[in-house]
mmCIF file of C-alpha atoms in Angstrom:
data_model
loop_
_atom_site.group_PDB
_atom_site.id
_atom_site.type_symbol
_atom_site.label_atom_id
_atom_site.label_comp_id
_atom_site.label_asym_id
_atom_site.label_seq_id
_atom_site.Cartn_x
_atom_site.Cartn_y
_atom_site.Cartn_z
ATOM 1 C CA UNK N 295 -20.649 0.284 21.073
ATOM 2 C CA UNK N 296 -17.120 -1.132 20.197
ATOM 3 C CA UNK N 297 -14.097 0.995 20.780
ATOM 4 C CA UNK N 298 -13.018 3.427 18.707
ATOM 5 C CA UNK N 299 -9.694 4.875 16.859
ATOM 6 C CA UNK N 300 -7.057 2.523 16.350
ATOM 7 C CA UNK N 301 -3.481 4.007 18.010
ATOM 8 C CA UNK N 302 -0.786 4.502 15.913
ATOM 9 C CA UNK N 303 1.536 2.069 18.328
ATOM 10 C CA UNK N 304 -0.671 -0.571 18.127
ATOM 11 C CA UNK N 305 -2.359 -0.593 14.507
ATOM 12 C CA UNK N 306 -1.219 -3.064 12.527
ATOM 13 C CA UNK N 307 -1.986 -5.302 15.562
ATOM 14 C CA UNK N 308 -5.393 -4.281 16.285
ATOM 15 C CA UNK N 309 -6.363 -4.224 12.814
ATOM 16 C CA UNK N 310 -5.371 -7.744 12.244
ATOM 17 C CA UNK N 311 -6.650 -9.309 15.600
ATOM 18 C CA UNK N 312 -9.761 -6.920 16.169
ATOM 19 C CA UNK N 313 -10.745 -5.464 13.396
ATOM 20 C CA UNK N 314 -10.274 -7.958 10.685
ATOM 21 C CA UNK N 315 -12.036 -10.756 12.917
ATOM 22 C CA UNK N 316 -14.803 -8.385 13.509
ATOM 23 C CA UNK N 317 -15.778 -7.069 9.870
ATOM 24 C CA UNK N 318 -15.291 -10.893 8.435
ATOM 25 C CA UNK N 319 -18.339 -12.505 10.803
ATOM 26 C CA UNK N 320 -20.289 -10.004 9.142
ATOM 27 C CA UNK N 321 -18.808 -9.671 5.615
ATOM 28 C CA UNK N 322 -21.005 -10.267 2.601
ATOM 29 C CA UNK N 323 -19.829 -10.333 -0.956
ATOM 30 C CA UNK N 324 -20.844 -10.086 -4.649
ATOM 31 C CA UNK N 325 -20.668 -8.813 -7.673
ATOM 32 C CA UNK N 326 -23.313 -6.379 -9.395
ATOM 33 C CA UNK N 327 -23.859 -6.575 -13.244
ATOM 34 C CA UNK N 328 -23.909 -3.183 -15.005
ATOM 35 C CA UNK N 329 -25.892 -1.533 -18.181
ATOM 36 C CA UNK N 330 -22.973 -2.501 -20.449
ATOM 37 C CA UNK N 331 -22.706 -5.962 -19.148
ATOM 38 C CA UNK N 332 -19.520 -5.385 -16.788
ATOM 39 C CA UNK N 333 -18.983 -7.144 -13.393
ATOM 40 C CA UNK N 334 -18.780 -4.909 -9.935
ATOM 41 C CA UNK N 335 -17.537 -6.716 -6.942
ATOM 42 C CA UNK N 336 -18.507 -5.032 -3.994
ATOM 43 C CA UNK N 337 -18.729 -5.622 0.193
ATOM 44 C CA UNK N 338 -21.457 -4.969 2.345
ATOM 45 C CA UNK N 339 -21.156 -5.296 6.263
ATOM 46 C CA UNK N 340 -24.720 -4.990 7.583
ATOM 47 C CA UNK N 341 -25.121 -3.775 10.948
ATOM 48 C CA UNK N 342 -28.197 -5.773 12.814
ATOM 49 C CA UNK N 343 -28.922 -2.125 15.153
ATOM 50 C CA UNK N 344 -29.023 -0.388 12.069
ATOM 51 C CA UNK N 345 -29.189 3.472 11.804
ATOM 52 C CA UNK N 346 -28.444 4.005 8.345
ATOM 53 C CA UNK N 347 -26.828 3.228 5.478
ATOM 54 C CA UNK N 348 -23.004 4.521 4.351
ATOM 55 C CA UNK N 349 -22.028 3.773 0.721
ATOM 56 C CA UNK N 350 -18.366 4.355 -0.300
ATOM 57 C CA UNK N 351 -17.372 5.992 -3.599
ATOM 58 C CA UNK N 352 -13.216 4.810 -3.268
ATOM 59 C CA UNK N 353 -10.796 6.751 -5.215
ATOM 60 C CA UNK N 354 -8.252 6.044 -8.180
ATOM 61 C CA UNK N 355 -6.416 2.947 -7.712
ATOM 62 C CA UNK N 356 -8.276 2.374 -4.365
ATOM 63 C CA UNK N 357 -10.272 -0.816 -3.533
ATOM 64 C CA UNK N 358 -12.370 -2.222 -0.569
ATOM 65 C CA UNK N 359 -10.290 -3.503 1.419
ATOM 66 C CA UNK N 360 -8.299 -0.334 1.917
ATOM 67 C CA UNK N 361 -11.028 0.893 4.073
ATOM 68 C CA UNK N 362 -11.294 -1.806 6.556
ATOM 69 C CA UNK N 363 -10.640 0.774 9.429
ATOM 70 C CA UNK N 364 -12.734 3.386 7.701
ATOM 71 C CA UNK N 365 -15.714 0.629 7.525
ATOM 72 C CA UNK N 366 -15.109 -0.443 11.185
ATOM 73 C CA UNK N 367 -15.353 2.901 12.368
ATOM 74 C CA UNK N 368 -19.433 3.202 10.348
ATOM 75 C CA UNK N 369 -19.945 0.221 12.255
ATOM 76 C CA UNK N 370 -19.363 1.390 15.280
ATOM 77 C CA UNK N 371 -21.303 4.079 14.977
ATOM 78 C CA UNK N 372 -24.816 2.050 13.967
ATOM 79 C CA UNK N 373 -24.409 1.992 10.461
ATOM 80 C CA UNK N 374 -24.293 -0.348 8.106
ATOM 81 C CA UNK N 375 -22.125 -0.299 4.856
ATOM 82 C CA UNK N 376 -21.538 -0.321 1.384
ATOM 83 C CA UNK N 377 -18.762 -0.701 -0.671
ATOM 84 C CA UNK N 378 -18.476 -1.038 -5.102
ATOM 85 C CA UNK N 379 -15.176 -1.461 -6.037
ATOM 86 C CA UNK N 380 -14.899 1.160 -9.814
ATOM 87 C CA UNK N 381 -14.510 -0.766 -13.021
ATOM 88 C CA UNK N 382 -10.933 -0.854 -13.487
ATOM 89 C CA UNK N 383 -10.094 -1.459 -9.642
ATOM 90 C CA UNK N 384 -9.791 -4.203 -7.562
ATOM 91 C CA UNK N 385 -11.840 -7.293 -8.452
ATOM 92 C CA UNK N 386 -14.270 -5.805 -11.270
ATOM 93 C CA UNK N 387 -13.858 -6.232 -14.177
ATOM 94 C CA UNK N 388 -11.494 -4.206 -16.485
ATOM 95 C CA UNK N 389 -11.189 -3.171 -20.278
ATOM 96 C CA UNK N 390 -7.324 -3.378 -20.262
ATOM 97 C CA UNK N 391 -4.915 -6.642 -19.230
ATOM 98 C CA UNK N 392 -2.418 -4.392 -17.910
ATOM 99 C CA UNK N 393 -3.286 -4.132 -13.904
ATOM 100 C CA UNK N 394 -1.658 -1.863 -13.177
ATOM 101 C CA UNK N 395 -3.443 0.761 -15.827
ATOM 102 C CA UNK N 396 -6.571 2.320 -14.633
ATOM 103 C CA UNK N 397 -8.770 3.191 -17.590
ATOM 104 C CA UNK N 398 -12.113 4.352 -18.587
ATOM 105 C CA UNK N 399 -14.108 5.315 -21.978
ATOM 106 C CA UNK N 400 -15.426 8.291 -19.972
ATOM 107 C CA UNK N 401 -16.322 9.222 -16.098
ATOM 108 C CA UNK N 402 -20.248 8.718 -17.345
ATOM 109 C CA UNK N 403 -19.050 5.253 -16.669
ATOM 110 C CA UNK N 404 -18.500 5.530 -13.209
ATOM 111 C CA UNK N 405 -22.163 7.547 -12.561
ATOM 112 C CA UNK N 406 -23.663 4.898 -14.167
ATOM 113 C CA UNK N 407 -22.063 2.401 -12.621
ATOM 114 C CA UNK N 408 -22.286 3.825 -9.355
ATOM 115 C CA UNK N 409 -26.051 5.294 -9.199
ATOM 116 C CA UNK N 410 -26.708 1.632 -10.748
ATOM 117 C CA UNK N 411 -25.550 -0.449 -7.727
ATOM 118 C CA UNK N 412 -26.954 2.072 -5.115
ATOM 119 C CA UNK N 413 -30.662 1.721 -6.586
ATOM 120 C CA UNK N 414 -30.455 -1.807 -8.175
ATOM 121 C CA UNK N 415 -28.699 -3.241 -4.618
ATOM 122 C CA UNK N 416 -28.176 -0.640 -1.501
ATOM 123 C CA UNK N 417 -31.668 0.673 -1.601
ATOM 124 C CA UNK N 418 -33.740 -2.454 -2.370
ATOM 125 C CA UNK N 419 -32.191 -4.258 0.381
ATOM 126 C CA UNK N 420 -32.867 -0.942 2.795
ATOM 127 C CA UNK N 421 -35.771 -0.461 4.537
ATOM 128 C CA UNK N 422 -37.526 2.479 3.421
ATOM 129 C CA UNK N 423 -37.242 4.745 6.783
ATOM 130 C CA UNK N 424 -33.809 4.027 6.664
ATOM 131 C CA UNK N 425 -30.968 6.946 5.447
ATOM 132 C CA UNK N 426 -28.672 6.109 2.999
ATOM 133 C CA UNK N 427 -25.110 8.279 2.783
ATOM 134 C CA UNK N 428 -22.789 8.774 0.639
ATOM 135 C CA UNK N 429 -18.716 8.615 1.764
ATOM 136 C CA UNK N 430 -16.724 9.798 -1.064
ATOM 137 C CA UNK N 431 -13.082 10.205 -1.467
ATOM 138 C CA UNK N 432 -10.689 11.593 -4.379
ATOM 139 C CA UNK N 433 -12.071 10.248 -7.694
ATOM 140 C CA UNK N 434 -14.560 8.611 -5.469
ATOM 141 C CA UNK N 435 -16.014 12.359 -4.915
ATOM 142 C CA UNK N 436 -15.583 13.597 -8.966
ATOM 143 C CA UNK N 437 -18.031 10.214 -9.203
ATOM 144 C CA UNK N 438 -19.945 11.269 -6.196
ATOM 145 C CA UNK N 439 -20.399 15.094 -6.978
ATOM 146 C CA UNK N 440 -21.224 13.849 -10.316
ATOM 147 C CA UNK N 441 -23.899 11.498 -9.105
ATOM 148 C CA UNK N 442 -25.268 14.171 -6.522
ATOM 149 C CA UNK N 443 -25.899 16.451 -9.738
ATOM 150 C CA UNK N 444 -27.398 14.020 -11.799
ATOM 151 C CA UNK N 445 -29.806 12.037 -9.454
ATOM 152 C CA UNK N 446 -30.169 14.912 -6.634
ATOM 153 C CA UNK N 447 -32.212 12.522 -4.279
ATOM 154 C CA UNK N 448 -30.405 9.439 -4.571
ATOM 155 C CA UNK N 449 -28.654 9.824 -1.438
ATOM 156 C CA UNK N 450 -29.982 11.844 2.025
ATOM 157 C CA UNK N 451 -26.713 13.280 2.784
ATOM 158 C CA UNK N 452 -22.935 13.125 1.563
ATOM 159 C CA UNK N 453 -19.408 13.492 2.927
ATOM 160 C CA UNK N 454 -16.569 14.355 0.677
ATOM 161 C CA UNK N 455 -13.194 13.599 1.327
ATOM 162 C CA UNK N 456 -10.522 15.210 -0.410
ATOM 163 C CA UNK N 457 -12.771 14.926 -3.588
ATOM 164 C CA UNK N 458 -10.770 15.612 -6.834
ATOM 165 C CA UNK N 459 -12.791 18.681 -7.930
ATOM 166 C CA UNK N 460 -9.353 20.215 -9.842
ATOM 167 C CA UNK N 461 -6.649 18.335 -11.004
ATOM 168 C CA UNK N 462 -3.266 18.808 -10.449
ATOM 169 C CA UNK N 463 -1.607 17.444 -13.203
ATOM 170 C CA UNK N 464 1.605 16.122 -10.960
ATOM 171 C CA UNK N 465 3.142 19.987 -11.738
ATOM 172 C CA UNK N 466 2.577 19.445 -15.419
ATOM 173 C CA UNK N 467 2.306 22.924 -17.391
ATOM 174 C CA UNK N 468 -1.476 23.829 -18.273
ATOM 175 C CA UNK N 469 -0.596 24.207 -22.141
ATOM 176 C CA UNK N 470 1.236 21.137 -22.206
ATOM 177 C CA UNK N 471 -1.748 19.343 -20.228
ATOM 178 C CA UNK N 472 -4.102 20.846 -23.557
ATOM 179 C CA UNK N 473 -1.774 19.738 -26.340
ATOM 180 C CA UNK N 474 -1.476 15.564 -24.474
ATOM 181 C CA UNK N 475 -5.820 16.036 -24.663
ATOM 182 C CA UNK N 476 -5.464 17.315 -27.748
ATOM 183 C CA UNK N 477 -3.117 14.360 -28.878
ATOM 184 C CA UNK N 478 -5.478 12.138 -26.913
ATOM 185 C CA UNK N 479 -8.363 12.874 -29.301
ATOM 186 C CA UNK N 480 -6.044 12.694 -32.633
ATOM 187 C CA UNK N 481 -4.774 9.139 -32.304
ATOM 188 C CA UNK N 482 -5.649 6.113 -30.994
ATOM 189 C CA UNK N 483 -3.599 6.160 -27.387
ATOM 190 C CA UNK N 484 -6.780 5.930 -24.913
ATOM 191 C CA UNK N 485 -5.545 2.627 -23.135
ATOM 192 C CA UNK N 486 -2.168 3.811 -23.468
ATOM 193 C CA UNK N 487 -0.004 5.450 -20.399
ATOM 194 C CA UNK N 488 -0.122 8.968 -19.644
ATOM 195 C CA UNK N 489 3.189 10.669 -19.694
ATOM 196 C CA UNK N 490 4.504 10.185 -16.557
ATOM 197 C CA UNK N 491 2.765 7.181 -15.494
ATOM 198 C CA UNK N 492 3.944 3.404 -15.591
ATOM 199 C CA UNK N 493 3.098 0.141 -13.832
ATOM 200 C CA UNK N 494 3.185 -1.023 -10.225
ATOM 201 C CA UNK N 495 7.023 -1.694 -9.013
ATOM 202 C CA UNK N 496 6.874 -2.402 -5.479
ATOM 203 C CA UNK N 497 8.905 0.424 -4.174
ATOM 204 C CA UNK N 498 7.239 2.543 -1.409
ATOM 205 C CA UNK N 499 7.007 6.366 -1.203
ATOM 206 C CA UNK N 500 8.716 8.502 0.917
ATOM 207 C CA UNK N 501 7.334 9.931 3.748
ATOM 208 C CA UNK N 502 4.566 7.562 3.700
ATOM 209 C CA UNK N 503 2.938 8.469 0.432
ATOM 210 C CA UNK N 504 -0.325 10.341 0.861
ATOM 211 C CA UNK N 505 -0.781 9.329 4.736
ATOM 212 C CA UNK N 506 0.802 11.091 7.671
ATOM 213 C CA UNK N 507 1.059 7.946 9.556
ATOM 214 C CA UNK N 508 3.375 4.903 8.805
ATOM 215 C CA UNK N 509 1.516 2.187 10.345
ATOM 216 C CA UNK N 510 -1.363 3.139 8.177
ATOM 217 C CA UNK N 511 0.315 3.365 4.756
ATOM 218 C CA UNK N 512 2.313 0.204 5.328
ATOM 219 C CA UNK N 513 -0.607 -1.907 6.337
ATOM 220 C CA UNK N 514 -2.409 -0.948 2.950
ATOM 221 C CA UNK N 515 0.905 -1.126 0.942
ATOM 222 C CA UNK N 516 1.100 -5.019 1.879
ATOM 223 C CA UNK N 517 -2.248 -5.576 0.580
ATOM 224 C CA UNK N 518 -1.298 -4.348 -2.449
ATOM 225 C CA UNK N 519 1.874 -6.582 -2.282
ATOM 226 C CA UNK N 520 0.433 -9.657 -1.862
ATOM 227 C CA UNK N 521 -2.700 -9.189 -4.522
ATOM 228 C CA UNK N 522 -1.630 -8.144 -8.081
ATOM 229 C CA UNK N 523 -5.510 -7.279 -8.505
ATOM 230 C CA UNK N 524 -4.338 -4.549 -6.315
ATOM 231 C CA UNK N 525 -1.617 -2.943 -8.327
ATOM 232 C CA UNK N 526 -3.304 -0.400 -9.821
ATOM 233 C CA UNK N 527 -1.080 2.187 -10.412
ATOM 234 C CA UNK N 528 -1.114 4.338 -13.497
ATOM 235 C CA UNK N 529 -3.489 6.659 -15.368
ATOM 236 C CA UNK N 530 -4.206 6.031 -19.103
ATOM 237 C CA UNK N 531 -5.005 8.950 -21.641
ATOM 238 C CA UNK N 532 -8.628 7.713 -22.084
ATOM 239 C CA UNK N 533 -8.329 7.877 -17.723
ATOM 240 C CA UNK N 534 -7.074 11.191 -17.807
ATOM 241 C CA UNK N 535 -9.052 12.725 -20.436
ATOM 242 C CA UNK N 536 -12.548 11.333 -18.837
ATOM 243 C CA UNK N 537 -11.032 13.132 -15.150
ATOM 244 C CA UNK N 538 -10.282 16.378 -16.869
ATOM 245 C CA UNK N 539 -14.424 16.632 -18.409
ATOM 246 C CA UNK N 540 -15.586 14.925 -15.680
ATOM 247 C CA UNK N 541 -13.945 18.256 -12.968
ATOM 248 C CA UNK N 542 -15.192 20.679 -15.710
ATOM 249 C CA UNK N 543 -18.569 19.402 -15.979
ATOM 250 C CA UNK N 544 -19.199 18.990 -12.121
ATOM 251 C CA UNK N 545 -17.907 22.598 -11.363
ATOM 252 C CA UNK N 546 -20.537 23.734 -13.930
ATOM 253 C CA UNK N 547 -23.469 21.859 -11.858
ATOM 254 C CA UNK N 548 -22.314 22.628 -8.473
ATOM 255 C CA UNK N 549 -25.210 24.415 -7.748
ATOM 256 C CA UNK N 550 -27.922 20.868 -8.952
ATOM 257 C CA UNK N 551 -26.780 19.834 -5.115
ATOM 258 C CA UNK N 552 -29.443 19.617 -2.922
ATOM 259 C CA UNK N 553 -28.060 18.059 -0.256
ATOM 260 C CA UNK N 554 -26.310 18.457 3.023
ATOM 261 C CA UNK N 555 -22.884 18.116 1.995
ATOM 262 C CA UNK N 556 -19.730 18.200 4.265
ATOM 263 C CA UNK N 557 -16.926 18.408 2.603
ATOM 264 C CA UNK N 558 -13.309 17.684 4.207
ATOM 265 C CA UNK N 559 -10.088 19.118 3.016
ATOM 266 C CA UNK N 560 -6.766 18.062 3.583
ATOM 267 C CA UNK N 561 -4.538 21.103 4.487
ATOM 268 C CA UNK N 562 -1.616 19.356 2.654
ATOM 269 C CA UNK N 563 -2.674 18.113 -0.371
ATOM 270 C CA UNK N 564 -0.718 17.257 -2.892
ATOM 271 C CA UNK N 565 -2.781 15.205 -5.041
ATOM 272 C CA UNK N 566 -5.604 17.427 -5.905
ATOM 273 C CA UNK N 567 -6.065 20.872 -6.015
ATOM 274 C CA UNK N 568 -7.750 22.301 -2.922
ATOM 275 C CA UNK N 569 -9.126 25.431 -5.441
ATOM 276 C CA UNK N 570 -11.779 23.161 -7.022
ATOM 277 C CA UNK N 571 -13.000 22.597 -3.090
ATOM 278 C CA UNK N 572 -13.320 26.182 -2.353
ATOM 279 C CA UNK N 573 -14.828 26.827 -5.621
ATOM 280 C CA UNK N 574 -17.343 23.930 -5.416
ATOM 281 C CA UNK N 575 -18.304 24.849 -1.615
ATOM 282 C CA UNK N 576 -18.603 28.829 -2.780
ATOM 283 C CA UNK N 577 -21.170 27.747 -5.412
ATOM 284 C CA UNK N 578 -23.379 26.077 -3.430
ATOM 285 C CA UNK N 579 -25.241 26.709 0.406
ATOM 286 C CA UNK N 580 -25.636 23.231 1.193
ATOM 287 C CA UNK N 581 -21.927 22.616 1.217
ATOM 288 C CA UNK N 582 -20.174 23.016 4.191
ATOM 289 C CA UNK N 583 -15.929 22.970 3.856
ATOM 290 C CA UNK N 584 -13.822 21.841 6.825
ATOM 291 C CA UNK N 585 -9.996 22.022 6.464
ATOM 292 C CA UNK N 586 -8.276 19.084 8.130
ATOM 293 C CA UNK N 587 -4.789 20.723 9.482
ATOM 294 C CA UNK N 588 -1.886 18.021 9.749
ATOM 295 C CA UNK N 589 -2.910 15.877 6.995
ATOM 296 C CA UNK N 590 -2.123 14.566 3.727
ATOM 297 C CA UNK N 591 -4.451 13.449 0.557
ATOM 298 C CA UNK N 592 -5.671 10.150 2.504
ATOM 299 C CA UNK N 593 -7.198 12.237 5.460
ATOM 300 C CA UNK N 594 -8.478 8.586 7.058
ATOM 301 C CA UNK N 595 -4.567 7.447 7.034
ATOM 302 C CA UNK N 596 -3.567 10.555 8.966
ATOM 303 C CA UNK N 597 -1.793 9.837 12.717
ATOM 304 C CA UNK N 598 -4.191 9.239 15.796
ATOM 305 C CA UNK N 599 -4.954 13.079 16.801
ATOM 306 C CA UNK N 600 -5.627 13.975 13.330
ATOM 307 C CA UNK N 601 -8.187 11.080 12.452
ATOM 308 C CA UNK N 602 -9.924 11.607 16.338
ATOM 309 C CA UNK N 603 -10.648 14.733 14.877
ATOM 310 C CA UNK N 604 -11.643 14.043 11.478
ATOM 311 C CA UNK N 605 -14.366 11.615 12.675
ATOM 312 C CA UNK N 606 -15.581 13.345 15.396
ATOM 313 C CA UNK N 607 -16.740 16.071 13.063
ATOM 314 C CA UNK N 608 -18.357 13.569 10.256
ATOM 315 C CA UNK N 609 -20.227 12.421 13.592
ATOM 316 C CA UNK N 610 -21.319 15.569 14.652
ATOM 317 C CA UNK N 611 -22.178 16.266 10.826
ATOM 318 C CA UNK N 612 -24.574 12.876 10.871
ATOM 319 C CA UNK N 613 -25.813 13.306 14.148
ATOM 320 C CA UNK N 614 -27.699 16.272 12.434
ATOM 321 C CA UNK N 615 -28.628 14.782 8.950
ATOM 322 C CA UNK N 616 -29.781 11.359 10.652
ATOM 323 C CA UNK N 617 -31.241 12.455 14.056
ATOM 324 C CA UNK N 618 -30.343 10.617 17.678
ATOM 325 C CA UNK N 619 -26.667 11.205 19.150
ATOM 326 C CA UNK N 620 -24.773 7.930 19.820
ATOM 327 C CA UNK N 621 -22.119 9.424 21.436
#
C-alpha cells in the first residue's frame, strides 16, 4: 500500500515529487488505430499485484494527464489502469486544425472508438479472471452510458462521475437551443463554433473553475499552459449537436444496463444538469446515485474532506463488485 489523499497544503508538491515519479517508472504509452483509420493515444500504468482493471472514459476537453492523482489513487488500491484520450483531445488525432475546437461527426464516434480500444487492447492484454471497470466522467459518462447500453457485458462494473446525462446549455433558452440544431442541420457550420464558445485564452476562472480546491485546478491549468495539445476549449455545432442525440438516446436505453453502476453526483453542478442523473438512476435498479455535498462538476478536484469521502465510497462500491477488502 502507498499513502493515500494528497492534502490540499501540500499538493502541488507531492504530486510533482511523489506522484509524478511514481506513475512514470510504470508508465506505458501508445496509440490505438480505430475503424475509420484515426489515431488514439492512450496510457496504461499496470499494477504487478493486480486486482483489476480501471479504464477511464475522460470528459470534454479533458486528457490523461489530468488524472494523474485520480490514476495514483487506482494504483494504490491494486488496480491497474487505463486511459484513451477521445478523438479531438489531447494527443489523438483530430478532424479540425483549430485546438482549441472539440468536434465530432456524431457521439457513435466515441462508442466506437471507445468499446474498440477496451476489446482490441485492455482486454487482450488482461488475464481472463481479471475485472475490468469502467471510470467515467462528464462526456466521458454520455460515452460510457452509451457503451454500457450497447455492449452490456463489456465491462463488470462502472462508476459515473458527474456523467453529462442532460445538458445545460450554459443558461441558453430551450427554443433557442432547437432553432441553433435546427440551423446546424440547414448549413454547413458543423466544425464551426457554437454560439458562445471561442478558443483557449489563458485566463483562469474564478473561483477555481469546476474544482472546489485551488491547488487542484491550478496544477491542471499549467498543464494546459505549457501544451497547446491541451487547449481544448470550445464546442463546435457538429460537437454540440452529436451531445444533444447522444443524452436523448441514452435516456431512452437506460434500462439495456446490466450492470452495477454507482453513480456520483456533484451537489453543485453547474455544468450538467443533475435531472438527467436522477432520471437515469430512476430508470434502472442496478444504478445506485450518491450525491457528493461540497463539490463542484470535477468531484476528483474537490478540497481534501470532500475527495476522502468521494473515494472511500467508490472503494466500498468495488470492494463489493470485485471481492477482497484492501482496506
Amino acid at each position: 500500500m502507498c499513502d493515500m489523499y494528497l492534502k490540499d497544503s501540500r499538493f502541488i508538491e507531492d504530486m510533482e515529487k511523489t506522484v509524478v515519479p511514481k506513475l512514470s517508472k510504470i508508465k506505458e504509452s501508445g496509440y490505438y488505430g480505430t475503424n475509420d483509420g484515426k489515431r488514439l493515444y492512450y496510457e496504461k500504468f499496470i499494477n504487478e499485484n493486480e486486482r483489476a482493471v480501471v479504464v477511464i472514459s475522460h470528459g470534454f476537453c479533458e486528457f490523461a494527464e489530468k488524472f494523474e492523482e485520480v490514476i495514483y489513487y487506482f494504483l494504490c488500491k491494486g488496480y491497474s489502469v487505463y486511459i484513451p484520450e477521445h478523438r479531438g483531445h489531447g494527443k489523438s488525432d483530430r478532424d479540425v486544425d483549430d485546438l482549441s475546437k472539440v468536434y465530432v461527426k456524431s457521439f457513435d464516434e466515441y462508442v466506437s472508438d471507445f468499446a474498440g480500444f477496451v476489446n482490441d487492447i485492455v482486454k487482450k492484454e488482461t488475464e481472463k479472471d481479471k475485472k475490468i471497470i469502467l471510470y467515467a466522467h462528464s462526456m466521458g459518462g454520455a460515452i460510457g452510458a452509451l457503451v454500457l447500453e450497447k455492449y452490456p457485458h463489456l465491462f463488470d462494473c462502472a462508476i459515473l462521475t458527474s456523467p453529462m446525462l442532460k445538458m445545460r446549455y450554459n443558461g441558453m433558452p430551450e427554443l433557442l437551443v432547437k432553432f441553433l440544431k435546427a440551423y446546424a442541420a440547414l448549413f454547413p457550420v458543423g466544425k464551426k463554433y457554437v454560439i458562445g464558445q471561442k478558443a483557449f485564452t489563458g485566463d483562469r476562472e474564478d473561483d477555481f473553475g469546476c474544482c472546489t480546491c485551488g491547488a487542484r485546478y491550478e496544477y491542471i491549468f499549467k498543464k494546459r499552459e505549457r501544451n497547446d495539445r491541451y487547449h481544448m476549449n470550445g464546442a463546435t455545432y457538429g460537437w454540440s449537436v452529436g451531445a444533444m442525440n447522444a443524452v436523448k438516446k441514452l435516456q431512452k436505453n437506460a434500462h439495456k444496463v446490466d450492470i452495477p453502476v454507482l453513480l456520483m453526483q456533484a451537489d453543485n453542478d453547474m455544468v450538467v444538469d443533475n435531472k438527467g442523473q436522477d432520471k437515469f438512476a430512476k430508470a434502472n435498479k442496478n444504478v445506485i446515485l450518491i450525491k457528493i455535498p461540497n463539490s463542484k462538476h470535477e468531484i476528483y478536484g474537490s478540497d481534501y474532506n470532500t475527495i476522502k469521502w468521494y473515494y472511500d465510497i467508490i472503494w466500498k462500491f468495488l470492494d463489493k463488485q470485485i471481492g477482497g477488502n484492501l482496506g
